[in-house]
């Protein structure tokens, strides 16, 4: 099928312009001046090179990257956007060509009317793509998981398409190749989507790990300040009470009844303001893993706010755990949160945390009082079940998933009278 030369030139120009339309619809990078320069200079250059060469698609990719990116900084997100837009133009060209070959009679010269219909199809498809891209916020996904791996996948797909295009034009058989191009494009796209999904999952895991590490770093900094403040308060309490005791002795010796009464009033006030039953964070000195220590300090501080009586015991130093630290923190955090919530709703409000260690295992034992004795243990472990309205209820079910993931992890639950016990055993290698 032949195309009128003027109509072909018009289609080439519009296709180049459509690349810029879709690119600036999904990417707002660069100043207005740089974007205008990108279009004004490289749109005509791309169009002129396209009339004489098959490498014109490289021009907007390279020029757009170096014009719009921040100086001396790699920008895979920008490069991926440029490659994605080039791929979209390839796809709509193949799609529109397939449609035109089916509806137009053979051996007819395609003029302006046929080209305008083809361009209308392309513009309509691009409009749909842009609509769904913005409607489902694919930009957020691209920003989160864009990486050099995604860049390589796009480059592979474009090179494969270029190879098929070159073969079709070399043998002057594009009309016969177009159906094969459609099949090849579908297969390759599915293959790249598979690799793309795997790459995104890896990026997602890395992203979540980075977020978790950042949150734990903030928690470490917070608990360090909290621990230092607690030590200063303990020191102040000790010095203050010694000073108050010396004042009492002086007032008693001088037999000043009014001064003795005022000191007694001050002592009663200080006993209320500086209670003796606060949790002693020095008990955590044997927890030498900063992540676990930070978690425990934060939860024990929360227990103090909830007016829960705490007891903590760890007689041997804990430096590391035999499962990854982020999963350890997540699992212990879930169990401690559940224990705190149950104890806060109970009448006695008591929680005991004990950590035991020997040469073969590390054991965490969490005991807490609770109120509702009607719940079955297997019911609490079901996915989506929660005693709180509106709560997703993934807590103990998530712990069960960790049990399936790690063969050296054992978790047991027990209820005796009004005390709920959780025993976590981590076997060492």
PDB file of C-alpha atoms in Angstrom, residues 27 35-36 86 88 93 101 111 114 126 143 204 262 288 296-297 379:
ATOM      1  CA  UNK A  27       6.123  15.000  32.737  1.00  0.00           C
ATOM      2  CA  UNK A  35      10.690  22.940  27.556  1.00  0.00           C
ATOM      3  CA  UNK A  36      10.052  25.574  24.873  1.00  0.00           C
ATOM      4  CA  UNK A  86       8.563   6.734  22.302  1.00  0.00           C
ATOM      5  CA  UNK A  88       3.619   4.613  22.983  1.00  0.00           C
ATOM      6  CA  UNK A  93       1.580   3.599  14.781  1.00  0.00           C
ATOM      7  CA  UNK A 101      -4.805  -2.096   6.271  1.00  0.00           C
ATOM      8  CA  UNK A 111      -4.022  10.243   0.445  1.00  0.00           C
ATOM      9  CA  UNK A 114      -6.742   8.135   4.824  1.00  0.00           C
ATOM     10  CA  UNK A 126      -3.263   8.879  23.051  1.00  0.00           C
ATOM     11  CA  UNK A 143       8.291   7.995  40.854  1.00  0.00           C
ATOM     12  CA  UNK A 204       8.925  -1.972  46.423  1.00  0.00           C
ATOM     13  CA  UNK A 262       6.608  23.723 105.113  1.00  0.00           C
ATOM     14  CA  UNK A 288      22.461  -4.204  73.079  1.00  0.00           C
ATOM     15  CA  UNK A 296      11.081  -1.688  73.864  1.00  0.00           C
ATOM     16  CA  UNK A 297      11.711   1.804  75.251  1.00  0.00           C
ATOM     17  CA  UNK A 379     -10.263 -16.631  66.149  1.00  0.00           C
TER      18      UNK A 379
END
